[in-house]
Amino acid sequence: LDSWYEQWTALGQRVVDLADRAAAAGHAQTARLAYLRGSNYLRAGGSMLMGAPVDPRLVESNLRTADAFRKGAALLDTPPEIIEIAYEDTTLPGYFFAIDTSARPTVILVGGYDACAEELYFFNGASALERGYNVLAFDGPGQGAALLQQGLVMRPDWENVIAPVVDYLLQRREVDAERIAVIGLSLGAHLAPRAASGEHRIAACIADCGTFDMYGTFLSRLPEAMRAGYEAGDPETVRGVAAMLDQIAMQPTAGWSMRRGMLVHGATSAHEYIEMTKPYSLRGLAERITCPTFVCNAENDPIGATAPDLVAALTCPHEFVTFTAAEGAGDHCEAGARLLYDARSLGWLDGVFGRR
């Protein structure tokens, strides 16, 4: 893990240095592309350090990622405004990209477990801007700077996170209040539908991998005999599962997602983290979503395996797409074929919002 961090960080800094030289020489396009590329390399370097207690290098990586991104984004044709969204007794950091001063449809981007607002620009923001949508990317509790700089951990009731984001948008003249969409990526594909189930000012929802029940997904991966004992609360089985999870969390690569989950949720053990996922279910909530909803998954992605359960629970107008390996889009969040994902998901959104 140290070598991963060191090599990606060195590469990121080398590219940022290139960007600095290009900017000083007046080569704006070269500088922009290098800053944005360097930002993503710096983010990648810190990503494998996610775990509890938080590694100071991860905190520094987050700051450097944001700094490089902001320098590059300032050189975009549609540069963002760096914003702070009022949230409970603090604020949530983010970026607002406005196409122009007219009231336009706007998308709110919601990331996943290891996401940050800067990364969301690359996954969904740039493509939405190209289609004429305003874009708001932000770090919610458990994400990016909100987690690493403010100590805000994840919470399940994402409708109470999105509500102040919508409040913020409705104060802006650039936003068409009747055409606000939320797009969730990875874990965000659970959080976005959860938000739409309780925040009905959202006019459309896109869930990119459509996770329905996080705790249920964990249980499904246990051997049947162990699962029965664990669900029944058998003390010996629970101790055995907890010990197994601790062993997994200690493995450098295989344990990464477990350590990441502990950090994001504020858990002190791998078992506590798993138990903290119990409220992350859309059972009994999905049917409360009233806005048109687009759900997708990828055929080789186990994280999206419960997307059909989400689709089956929906009573709103909806569309379901499974992306395939034959299309180059068979892995998590269609990372190998985002243009295909954009065409189908944003094309669907264009139709919902009456745009062609």
GROMACS .gro file of C-alpha atoms in nm:
model
  356
    1LEU     CA    1   0.000   0.000   0.000
    2ASP     CA    2   0.287   0.237   0.071
    3SER     CA    3   0.432   0.184  -0.276
    4TRP     CA    4   0.089   0.238  -0.433
    5TYR     CA    5   0.055   0.570  -0.254
    6GLU     CA    6   0.411   0.677  -0.326
    7GLN     CA    7   0.410   0.597  -0.697
    8TRP     CA    8   0.068   0.745  -0.778
    9THR     CA    9   0.143   1.053  -0.570
   10ALA     CA   10   0.478   1.104  -0.741
   11LEU     CA   11   0.312   1.070  -1.081
   12GLY     CA   12   0.037   1.311  -0.982
   13GLN     CA   13   0.282   1.570  -0.857
   14ARG     CA   14   0.494   1.536  -1.171
   15VAL     CA   15   0.190   1.608  -1.387
   16VAL     CA   16   0.083   1.900  -1.166
   17ASP     CA   17   0.434   2.044  -1.199
   18LEU     CA   18   0.395   2.016  -1.576
   19ALA     CA   19   0.063   2.200  -1.546
   20ASP     CA   20   0.224   2.477  -1.341
   21ARG     CA   21   0.489   2.530  -1.607
   22ALA     CA   22   0.230   2.532  -1.884
   23ALA     CA   23   0.014   2.784  -1.695
   24ALA     CA   24   0.313   3.011  -1.638
   25ALA     CA   25   0.388   3.001  -2.011
   26GLY     CA   26   0.029   3.088  -2.101
   27HIS     CA   27  -0.061   2.743  -2.240
   28ALA     CA   28  -0.407   2.722  -2.084
   29GLN     CA   29  -0.529   2.405  -2.256
   30THR     CA   30  -0.216   2.208  -2.169
   31ALA     CA   31  -0.236   2.334  -1.812
   32ARG     CA   32  -0.605   2.250  -1.776
   33LEU     CA   33  -0.568   1.893  -1.897
   34ALA     CA   34  -0.260   1.832  -1.685
   35TYR     CA   35  -0.412   1.976  -1.367
   36LEU     CA   36  -0.721   1.759  -1.408
   37ARG     CA   37  -0.515   1.450  -1.486
   38GLY     CA   38  -0.283   1.517  -1.195
   39SER     CA   39  -0.580   1.560  -0.964
   40ASN     CA   40  -0.708   1.216  -1.052
   41TYR     CA   41  -0.365   1.057  -1.002
   42LEU     CA   42  -0.332   1.219  -0.660
   43ARG     CA   43  -0.679   1.094  -0.567
   44ALA     CA   44  -0.588   0.742  -0.678
   45GLY     CA   45  -0.274   0.753  -0.464
   46GLY     CA   46  -0.465   0.822  -0.147
   47SER     CA   47  -0.755   0.588  -0.218
   48MET     CA   48  -0.585   0.268  -0.099
   49LEU     CA   49  -0.502   0.431   0.236
   50MET     CA   50  -0.868   0.450   0.337
   51GLY     CA   51  -0.916   0.294   0.678
   52ALA     CA   52  -0.964   0.366   1.046
   53PRO     CA   53  -0.793   0.539   1.213
   54VAL     CA   54  -0.747   0.784   0.928
   55ASP     CA   55  -0.399   0.802   0.774
   56PRO     CA   56  -0.265   1.162   0.768
   57ARG     CA   57  -0.139   1.095   0.415
   58LEU     CA   58  -0.498   1.036   0.304
   59VAL     CA   59  -0.605   1.371   0.447
   60GLU     CA   60  -0.317   1.542   0.266
   61SER     CA   61  -0.399   1.355  -0.055
   62ASN     CA   62  -0.755   1.486  -0.042
   63LEU     CA   63  -0.631   1.845  -0.008
   64ARG     CA   64  -0.385   1.808  -0.295
   65THR     CA   65  -0.649   1.644  -0.513
   66ALA     CA   66  -0.886   1.936  -0.459
   67ASP     CA   67  -0.614   2.195  -0.518
   68ALA     CA   68  -0.510   2.047  -0.853
   69PHE     CA   69  -0.872   2.001  -0.959
   70ARG     CA   70  -0.963   2.359  -0.878
   71LYS     CA   71  -0.670   2.493  -1.077
   72GLY     CA   72  -0.772   2.285  -1.377
   73ALA     CA   73  -1.145   2.345  -1.344
   74ALA     CA   74  -1.087   2.721  -1.335
   75LEU     CA   75  -0.961   2.688  -1.694
   76LEU     CA   76  -1.271   2.503  -1.820
   77ASP     CA   77  -1.512   2.672  -2.060
   78THR     CA   78  -1.767   2.629  -1.780
   79PRO     CA   79  -1.563   2.686  -1.464
   80PRO     CA   80  -1.732   2.592  -1.137
   81GLU     CA   81  -1.815   2.803  -0.838
   82ILE     CA   82  -1.669   2.656  -0.518
   83ILE     CA   83  -1.964   2.636  -0.280
   84GLU     CA   84  -2.054   2.556   0.080
   85ILE     CA   85  -2.402   2.413   0.136
   86ALA     CA   86  -2.565   2.482   0.473
   87TYR     CA   87  -2.610   2.146   0.648
   88GLU     CA   88  -2.723   2.108   1.009
   89ASP     CA   89  -2.467   2.301   1.217
   90THR     CA   90  -2.196   2.296   0.949
   91THR     CA   91  -2.161   2.301   0.569
   92LEU     CA   92  -2.097   2.053   0.289
   93PRO     CA   93  -1.832   2.138   0.028
   94GLY     CA   94  -1.901   2.121  -0.342
   95TYR     CA   95  -1.892   2.272  -0.688
   96PHE     CA   96  -2.166   2.432  -0.895
   97PHE     CA   97  -2.124   2.445  -1.272
   98ALA     CA   98  -2.371   2.678  -1.445
   99ILE     CA   99  -2.406   2.670  -1.824
  100ASP     CA  100  -2.525   3.032  -1.829
  101THR     CA  101  -2.759   3.259  -1.634
  102SER     CA  102  -3.084   3.111  -1.770
  103ALA     CA  103  -3.291   2.864  -1.567
  104ARG     CA  104  -3.173   2.521  -1.681
  105PRO     CA  105  -3.223   2.158  -1.578
  106THR     CA  106  -2.970   2.064  -1.313
  107VAL     CA  107  -2.818   1.737  -1.195
  108ILE     CA  108  -2.698   1.665  -0.841
  109LEU     CA  109  -2.413   1.412  -0.838
  110VAL     CA  110  -2.393   1.166  -0.549
  111GLY     CA  111  -2.079   0.956  -0.512
  112GLY     CA  112  -1.998   0.629  -0.342
  113TYR     CA  113  -1.780   0.492  -0.064
  114ASP     CA  114  -1.444   0.626  -0.181
  115ALA     CA  115  -1.576   0.910  -0.396
  116CYS     CA  116  -1.500   1.278  -0.369
  117ALA     CA  117  -1.671   1.571  -0.540
  118GLU     CA  118  -1.373   1.621  -0.770
  119GLU     CA  119  -1.397   1.265  -0.904
  120LEU     CA  120  -1.766   1.309  -0.981
  121TYR     CA  121  -1.682   1.566  -1.247
  122PHE     CA  122  -1.507   1.295  -1.449
  123PHE     CA  123  -1.771   1.026  -1.399
  124ASN     CA  124  -2.088   1.225  -1.467
  125GLY     CA  125  -2.022   1.598  -1.457
  126ALA     CA  126  -1.839   1.659  -1.784
  127SER     CA  127  -2.089   1.457  -1.988
  128ALA     CA  128  -2.388   1.631  -1.828
  129LEU     CA  129  -2.236   1.973  -1.898
  130GLU     CA  130  -2.187   1.878  -2.263
  131ARG     CA  131  -2.562   1.814  -2.283
  132GLY     CA  132  -2.649   2.153  -2.136
  133TYR     CA  133  -2.722   2.054  -1.776
  134ASN     CA  134  -2.604   2.254  -1.479
  135VAL     CA  135  -2.407   2.031  -1.242
  136LEU     CA  136  -2.375   2.029  -0.864
  137ALA     CA  137  -2.112   1.791  -0.726
  138PHE     CA  138  -2.067   1.772  -0.350
  139ASP     CA  139  -1.924   1.571  -0.064
  140GLY     CA  140  -2.191   1.441   0.169
  141PRO     CA  141  -2.135   1.281   0.510
  142GLY     CA  142  -1.884   0.998   0.477
  143GLN     CA  143  -1.740   1.131   0.152
  144GLY     CA  144  -1.434   1.326   0.043
  145ALA     CA  145  -1.359   1.644   0.234
  146ALA     CA  146  -1.674   1.614   0.447
  147LEU     CA  147  -1.527   1.293   0.589
  148LEU     CA  148  -1.155   1.366   0.583
  149GLN     CA  149  -1.150   1.736   0.670
  150GLN     CA  150  -1.468   1.764   0.880
  151GLY     CA  151  -1.509   1.418   1.032
  152LEU     CA  152  -1.867   1.370   0.906
  153VAL     CA  153  -1.946   0.999   0.876
  154MET     CA  154  -2.200   0.826   0.654
  155ARG     CA  155  -2.572   0.824   0.739
  156PRO     CA  156  -2.854   0.622   0.577
  157ASP     CA  157  -3.131   0.885   0.562
  158TRP     CA  158  -2.996   1.056   0.253
  159GLU     CA  159  -3.321   1.244   0.198
  160ASN     CA  160  -3.207   1.463   0.488
  161VAL     CA  161  -2.875   1.522   0.313
  162ILE     CA  162  -3.025   1.603  -0.027
  163ALA     CA  163  -3.292   1.838   0.113
  164PRO     CA  164  -3.046   2.120   0.195
  165VAL     CA  165  -2.876   2.063  -0.142
  166VAL     CA  166  -3.209   2.119  -0.316
  167ASP     CA  167  -3.271   2.421  -0.092
  168TYR     CA  168  -2.941   2.562  -0.212
  169LEU     CA  169  -3.026   2.505  -0.578
  170LEU     CA  170  -3.365   2.670  -0.547
  171GLN     CA  171  -3.194   2.991  -0.440
  172ARG     CA  172  -3.012   3.012  -0.773
  173ARG     CA  173  -3.164   3.177  -1.079
  174GLU     CA  174  -2.970   2.939  -1.308
  175VAL     CA  175  -3.178   2.642  -1.186
  176ASP     CA  176  -3.511   2.528  -1.329
  177ALA     CA  177  -3.690   2.424  -1.010
  178GLU     CA  178  -3.908   2.174  -1.197
  179ARG     CA  179  -3.614   1.989  -1.353
  180ILE     CA  180  -3.373   1.882  -1.081
  181ALA     CA  181  -3.232   1.530  -1.111
  182VAL     CA  182  -3.011   1.324  -0.882
  183ILE     CA  183  -2.752   1.084  -1.023
  184GLY     CA  184  -2.602   0.825  -0.789
  185LEU     CA  185  -2.283   0.629  -0.860
  186SER     CA  186  -2.182   0.305  -0.683
  187LEU     CA  187  -2.300   0.345  -0.320
  188GLY     CA  188  -2.457   0.665  -0.450
  189ALA     CA  189  -2.691   0.441  -0.647
  190HIS     CA  190  -2.839   0.342  -0.311
  191LEU     CA  191  -2.825   0.691  -0.163
  192ALA     CA  192  -2.986   0.865  -0.462
  193PRO     CA  193  -3.303   0.649  -0.465
  194ARG     CA  194  -3.317   0.679  -0.086
  195ALA     CA  195  -3.305   1.057  -0.129
  196ALA     CA  196  -3.577   1.049  -0.395
  197SER     CA  197  -3.800   0.839  -0.169
  198GLY     CA  198  -3.831   1.128   0.076
  199GLU     CA  199  -3.735   1.443  -0.116
  200HIS     CA  200  -4.004   1.490  -0.378
  201ARG     CA  201  -3.864   1.808  -0.527
  202ILE     CA  202  -3.635   1.574  -0.718
  203ALA     CA  203  -3.785   1.532  -1.064
  204ALA     CA  204  -3.576   1.238  -1.188
  205CYS     CA  205  -3.337   0.981  -1.042
  206ILE     CA  206  -3.055   0.777  -1.196
  207ALA     CA  207  -2.906   0.487  -0.996
  208ASP     CA  208  -2.585   0.354  -1.148
  209CYS     CA  209  -2.562   0.000  -1.010
  210GLY     CA  210  -2.882   0.013  -0.804
  211THR     CA  211  -2.782  -0.136  -0.468
  212PHE     CA  212  -3.103  -0.237  -0.288
  213ASP     CA  213  -3.001  -0.386   0.048
  214MET     CA  214  -2.642  -0.360   0.171
  215TYR     CA  215  -2.677  -0.581   0.477
  216GLY     CA  216  -2.872  -0.840   0.281
  217THR     CA  217  -2.592  -0.848   0.024
  218PHE     CA  218  -2.343  -0.923   0.303
  219LEU     CA  219  -2.560  -1.203   0.441
  220SER     CA  220  -2.594  -1.358   0.096
  221ARG     CA  221  -2.216  -1.404   0.081
  222LEU     CA  222  -2.201  -1.612   0.399
  223PRO     CA  223  -2.219  -1.993   0.376
  224GLU     CA  224  -2.577  -2.101   0.432
  225ALA     CA  225  -2.516  -2.272   0.768
  226MET     CA  226  -2.320  -1.974   0.897
  227ARG     CA  227  -2.581  -1.731   0.768
  228ALA     CA  228  -2.862  -1.901   0.957
  229GLY     CA  229  -2.670  -1.892   1.285
  230TYR     CA  230  -2.562  -1.535   1.234
  231GLU     CA  231  -2.914  -1.412   1.158
  232ALA     CA  232  -3.041  -1.598   1.464
  233GLY     CA  233  -2.781  -1.423   1.679
  234ASP     CA  234  -2.606  -1.744   1.785
  235PRO     CA  235  -2.316  -1.615   2.000
  236GLU     CA  236  -2.059  -1.864   1.871
  237THR     CA  237  -2.147  -1.796   1.508
  238VAL     CA  238  -2.141  -1.419   1.561
  239ARG     CA  239  -1.796  -1.443   1.722
  240GLY     CA  240  -1.676  -1.659   1.434
  241VAL     CA  241  -1.802  -1.416   1.172
  242ALA     CA  242  -1.653  -1.120   1.359
  243ALA     CA  243  -1.315  -1.295   1.375
  244MET     CA  244  -1.335  -1.379   1.005
  245LEU     CA  245  -1.412  -1.016   0.917
  246ASP     CA  246  -1.119  -0.895   1.129
  247GLN     CA  247  -0.889  -1.133   0.943
  248ILE     CA  248  -1.015  -1.007   0.608
  249ALA     CA  249  -0.968  -0.645   0.713
  250MET     CA  250  -0.602  -0.712   0.791
  251GLN     CA  251  -0.525  -0.824   0.435
  252PRO     CA  252  -0.357  -0.543   0.237
  253THR     CA  253  -0.572  -0.558  -0.076
  254ALA     CA  254  -0.857  -0.800  -0.002
  255GLY     CA  255  -0.932  -0.610   0.318
  256TRP     CA  256  -0.939  -0.267   0.160
  257SER     CA  257  -1.316  -0.241   0.120
  258MET     CA  258  -1.364  -0.352   0.481
  259ARG     CA  259  -1.120  -0.090   0.613
  260ARG     CA  260  -1.275   0.172   0.388
  261GLY     CA  261  -1.621   0.092   0.523
  262MET     CA  262  -1.498   0.126   0.881
  263LEU     CA  263  -1.363   0.473   0.808
  264VAL     CA  264  -1.669   0.592   0.616
  265HIS     CA  265  -1.917   0.473   0.880
  266GLY     CA  266  -1.706   0.558   1.184
  267ALA     CA  267  -1.689   0.194   1.296
  268THR     CA  268  -1.428   0.060   1.537
  269SER     CA  269  -1.427  -0.295   1.398
  270ALA     CA  270  -1.513  -0.475   1.076
  271HIS     CA  271  -1.808  -0.645   1.245
  272GLU     CA  272  -1.944  -0.315   1.373
  273TYR     CA  273  -1.920  -0.177   1.019
  274ILE     CA  274  -2.127  -0.464   0.879
  275GLU     CA  275  -2.387  -0.420   1.152
  276MET     CA  276  -2.403  -0.048   1.071
  277THR     CA  277  -2.519  -0.129   0.717
  278LYS     CA  278  -2.854  -0.266   0.840
  279PRO     CA  279  -3.046   0.061   0.780
  280TYR     CA  280  -2.913   0.081   0.423
  281SER     CA  281  -3.207  -0.093   0.261
  282LEU     CA  282  -3.468   0.040   0.020
  283ARG     CA  283  -3.721  -0.220   0.129
  284GLY     CA  284  -4.042  -0.034   0.212
  285LEU     CA  285  -3.896   0.289   0.073
  286ALA     CA  286  -3.850   0.233  -0.300
  287GLU     CA  287  -4.225   0.245  -0.357
  288ARG     CA  288  -4.229   0.599  -0.216
  289ILE     CA  289  -4.023   0.724  -0.510
  290THR     CA  290  -4.259   0.918  -0.736
  291CYS     CA  291  -4.020   1.062  -0.996
  292PRO     CA  292  -3.914   0.876  -1.312
  293THR     CA  293  -3.617   0.655  -1.227
  294PHE     CA  294  -3.341   0.496  -1.436
  295VAL     CA  295  -3.167   0.196  -1.280
  296CYS     CA  296  -2.872   0.015  -1.433
  297ASN     CA  297  -2.617  -0.247  -1.343
  298ALA     CA  298  -2.332  -0.430  -1.515
  299GLU     CA  299  -2.341  -0.804  -1.572
  300ASN     CA  300  -2.006  -0.880  -1.403
  301ASP     CA  301  -2.054  -0.646  -1.106
  302PRO     CA  302  -2.162  -0.821  -0.783
  303ILE     CA  303  -2.232  -0.484  -0.621
  304GLY     CA  304  -2.517  -0.430  -0.866
  305ALA     CA  305  -2.663  -0.778  -0.825
  306THR     CA  306  -2.961  -0.651  -0.623
  307ALA     CA  307  -3.062  -0.389  -0.882
  308PRO     CA  308  -3.349  -0.612  -1.003
  309ASP     CA  309  -3.488  -0.607  -0.648
  310LEU     CA  310  -3.492  -0.228  -0.658
  311VAL     CA  311  -3.663  -0.230  -0.996
  312ALA     CA  312  -3.924  -0.479  -0.874
  313ALA     CA  313  -4.008  -0.252  -0.580
  314LEU     CA  314  -4.051   0.065  -0.786
  315THR     CA  315  -4.403   0.190  -0.858
  316CYS     CA  316  -4.292   0.506  -1.040
  317PRO     CA  317  -4.220   0.520  -1.415
  318HIS     CA  318  -3.882   0.352  -1.457
  319GLU     CA  319  -3.633   0.196  -1.693
  320PHE     CA  320  -3.381  -0.080  -1.623
  321VAL     CA  321  -3.068  -0.149  -1.826
  322THR     CA  322  -2.806  -0.419  -1.774
  323PHE     CA  323  -2.478  -0.331  -1.942
  324THR     CA  324  -2.279  -0.623  -2.081
  325ALA     CA  325  -1.918  -0.730  -2.114
  326ALA     CA  326  -1.970  -0.764  -2.488
  327GLU     CA  327  -2.030  -0.388  -2.494
  328GLY     CA  328  -1.717  -0.326  -2.288
  329ALA     CA  329  -1.942  -0.217  -2.003
  330GLY     CA  330  -1.965  -0.530  -1.790
  331ASP     CA  331  -1.776  -0.409  -1.484
  332HIS     CA  332  -1.859  -0.188  -1.186
  333CYS     CA  333  -2.026   0.137  -1.292
  334GLU     CA  334  -1.942   0.064  -1.657
  335ALA     CA  335  -1.596   0.211  -1.599
  336GLY     CA  336  -1.471   0.077  -1.932
  337ALA     CA  337  -1.751   0.230  -2.137
  338ARG     CA  338  -1.878   0.547  -1.976
  339LEU     CA  339  -1.973   0.699  -2.311
  340LEU     CA  340  -2.220   0.413  -2.360
  341TYR     CA  341  -2.356   0.467  -2.011
  342ASP     CA  342  -2.387   0.840  -2.080
  343ALA     CA  343  -2.575   0.780  -2.403
  344ARG     CA  344  -2.835   0.559  -2.234
  345SER     CA  345  -2.875   0.729  -1.897
  346LEU     CA  346  -2.849   1.093  -2.002
  347GLY     CA  347  -3.042   1.016  -2.319
  348TRP     CA  348  -3.319   0.884  -2.094
  349LEU     CA  349  -3.297   1.199  -1.880
  350ASP     CA  350  -3.321   1.418  -2.190
  351GLY     CA  351  -3.649   1.244  -2.268
  352VAL     CA  352  -3.785   1.282  -1.915
  353PHE     CA  353  -3.708   1.653  -1.916
  354GLY     CA  354  -3.837   1.707  -2.269
  355ARG     CA  355  -3.495   1.781  -2.416
  356ARG     CA  356  -3.369   1.654  -2.751
   0.00000   0.00000   0.00000
